Short mmCIF file of C-alpha atoms in Angstrom, two decimals:
data_model
loop_
_atom_site.label_atom_id
_atom_site.label_comp_id
_atom_site.label_asym_id
_atom_site.label_seq_id
_atom_site.Cartn_x
_atom_site.Cartn_y
_atom_site.Cartn_z
CA ARG Y 1 -16.07 11.34 41.88
CA VAL Y 2 -14.48 14.79 41.60
CA THR Y 3 -13.68 16.92 44.62
CA ARG Y 4 -12.57 20.54 44.45
CA LEU Y 5 -10.11 21.73 47.06
CA ARG Y 6 -10.45 24.95 48.93
CA ALA Y 7 -7.47 27.27 48.64
CA GLY Y 8 -4.97 26.32 51.35
CA ALA Y 9 -6.70 23.02 52.19
CA ALA Y 10 -4.72 19.79 52.32
CA PRO Y 11 -5.32 17.52 49.30
CA TRP Y 12 -6.62 14.72 51.53
CA ALA Y 13 -9.01 16.87 53.58
CA GLY Y 14 -12.66 15.89 53.11
CA VAL Y 15 -11.94 13.30 50.42
CA ASN Y 16 -13.58 10.32 52.12
CA SER Y 17 -17.09 11.73 51.92
CA GLY Y 18 -18.60 8.82 50.01
CA ALA Y 19 -15.42 7.95 48.09
CA PRO Y 20 -14.00 4.41 48.37
CA SER Y 21 -11.27 4.21 50.97
CA CYS Y 22 -7.91 2.50 50.58
CA ALA Y 23 -6.89 -0.09 53.15
CA GLY Y 24 -3.94 1.04 55.21
CA SER Y 25 -4.21 4.67 54.15
CA ALA Y 26 -5.52 6.02 57.45
CA GLY Y 27 -3.25 8.86 58.49
CA SER Y 28 -1.22 8.52 55.28
CA ASP Y 29 -0.31 11.60 53.24
CA SER Y 30 -0.70 9.81 49.89
CA LEU Y 31 -3.97 8.66 48.41
CA PRO Y 32 -3.09 6.13 45.70
CA HIS Y 33 -6.61 6.08 44.24
CA LEU Y 34 -6.73 9.87 43.75
CA VAL Y 35 -4.85 11.67 41.00
CA PRO Y 36 -4.67 15.37 40.09
CA ALA Y 37 -6.94 16.05 37.12
CA GLY Y 38 -5.10 19.13 35.93
CA GLN Y 39 -4.18 22.65 36.94
CA ALA Y 40 -7.00 24.99 37.86
CA ALA Y 41 -4.80 28.06 38.15
CA ALA Y 42 -6.07 31.17 36.40
CA PRO Y 43 -3.90 33.10 33.93
CA GLY Y 44 -1.63 35.55 35.68
CA GLY Y 45 -0.65 33.11 38.43
CA LYS Y 46 -3.67 33.64 40.69
CA GLU Y 47 -5.16 30.39 41.92
CA ARG Y 48 -8.87 29.78 41.46
CA GLY Y 49 -10.13 26.82 43.42
CA GLY Y 50 -6.87 24.82 43.50
CA LYS Y 51 -6.45 21.38 41.90
CA LYS Y 52 -9.21 18.93 41.08
CA TRP Y 53 -8.69 15.42 42.39
CA VAL Y 54 -10.21 12.48 40.56
CA ASP Y 55 -10.77 8.98 41.87
CA ARG Y 56 -8.79 6.57 39.66
CA LEU Y 57 -11.11 3.73 40.62
CA SER Y 58 -14.24 5.46 39.32
CA PRO Y 59 -15.79 4.25 36.05
CA GLU Y 60 -15.91 7.83 34.75
CA TYR Y 61 -12.14 8.17 35.16
CA ARG Y 62 -11.46 4.82 33.44
CA GLN Y 63 -13.82 5.78 30.61
CA ARG Y 64 -12.12 9.15 30.18
CA ARG Y 65 -8.66 7.52 30.19
CA GLU Y 66 -9.77 4.95 27.61
CA ARG Y 67 -11.18 7.67 25.33
CA ASN Y 68 -7.96 9.65 25.74
CA ASN Y 69 -5.83 6.60 24.93
CA ILE Y 70 -7.87 5.99 21.77
CA ALA Y 71 -7.53 9.66 20.76
CA VAL Y 72 -3.76 9.57 21.33
CA ARG Y 73 -3.40 6.38 19.29
CA LYS Y 74 -5.50 7.87 16.48
CA SER Y 75 -3.47 11.09 16.50
CA ARG Y 76 -0.16 9.21 16.36
CA ASP Y 77 -1.39 6.98 13.53
CA LYS Y 78 -2.54 10.05 11.61
CA ALA Y 79 0.86 11.71 12.11
CA LYS Y 80 2.64 8.55 10.88
CA ARG Y 81 0.41 8.39 7.80
CA ARG Y 82 0.99 12.06 7.07
CA ASN Y 83 4.75 11.57 7.43
CA GLN Y 84 4.72 8.56 5.08
CA GLU Y 85 2.69 10.52 2.51
CA MET Y 86 5.17 13.39 2.74
CA GLN Y 87 8.10 11.01 2.25
CA GLN Y 88 6.40 9.50 -0.82
CA LYS Y 89 5.65 12.96 -2.22
CA LEU Y 90 9.30 13.94 -1.61
CA LEU Y 91 10.50 10.93 -3.63
CA GLU Y 92 8.09 11.71 -6.48
CA LEU Y 93 9.04 15.40 -6.61
CA SER Y 94 12.76 14.60 -6.42
CA ALA Y 95 12.42 12.22 -9.38
CA GLU Y 96 10.46 14.83 -11.35
CA ASN Y 97 13.04 17.49 -10.48
CA GLU Y 98 15.87 15.26 -11.72
CA LYS Y 99 13.95 14.57 -14.94
CA LEU Y 100 13.41 18.31 -15.53
CA HIS Y 101 17.10 19.07 -14.91
CA LYS Y 102 18.05 16.46 -17.53
CA LYS Y 103 15.58 18.01 -19.97
CA ILE Y 104 17.12 21.46 -19.35
CA GLU Y 105 20.59 20.05 -20.05
CA GLN Y 106 19.39 18.41 -23.28
CA LEU Y 107 17.62 21.58 -24.49
CA SER Y 108 20.71 23.66 -23.67
CA ARG Y 109 22.87 21.29 -25.74
CA ASP Y 110 20.35 21.48 -28.61
CA LEU Y 111 20.33 25.29 -28.48
CA SER Y 112 24.12 25.39 -28.46
CA SER Y 113 24.27 23.06 -31.48
CA LEU Y 114 21.74 25.15 -33.42
CA ARG Y 115 23.62 28.38 -32.65
CA HIS Y 116 26.87 26.79 -33.83
CA PHE Y 117 25.14 25.48 -36.99
CA PHE Y 118 23.71 28.92 -37.91
CA LYS Y 119 27.05 30.63 -37.30
CA GLN Y 120 28.66 28.31 -39.85
CA LEU Y 121 26.21 29.15 -42.65
CA PRO Y 122 27.26 31.83 -45.17
CA ALA Y 123 25.30 35.07 -44.90
CA ALA Y 124 23.96 34.75 -48.51
CA SER Y 125 22.27 31.44 -47.78
CA PHE Y 126 19.61 33.11 -45.63
CA LEU Y 127 16.47 34.10 -47.47
CA GLN Y 128 16.21 37.85 -47.74
CA PRO Y 129 12.67 39.23 -48.06
CA GLY Y 130 12.12 40.92 -51.42
CA ALA Y 131 15.38 39.57 -52.89
CA GLY Y 132 13.60 37.92 -55.80
CA THR Y 133 13.58 34.40 -54.45
CA GLU Y 134 10.17 32.92 -54.50
CA CYS Y 135 8.92 29.79 -52.89
CA ARG Y 136 6.49 27.84 -55.03
#
């Protein structure tokens, strides 16, 4: 059962109209079976209708809480899975990055060796186009 408060009204005013009562709560300021359902304040700080109060003992409230608990659990599980997938992807990409760095080092060494090799050759040993040397 949901009851809207009038602006300026006490939270316990008019609550017992058909709602289950708590033993020993007569004249008490707290209503243990009622909980605020959320803020009903409008943007800009102006209040529209005050807070909604919901009976914790109602089946609708229990059903809503159960659905919310399931949604929270599902969301947390999804976040954990996503985090684990990201960690796995990080490991894979780090390994690939290391492999590529090693390949760069090897290719740099090969290039350096080839440059050194070609610098050692005499200039006449290179084939000159039109110099009379024919490949058969």
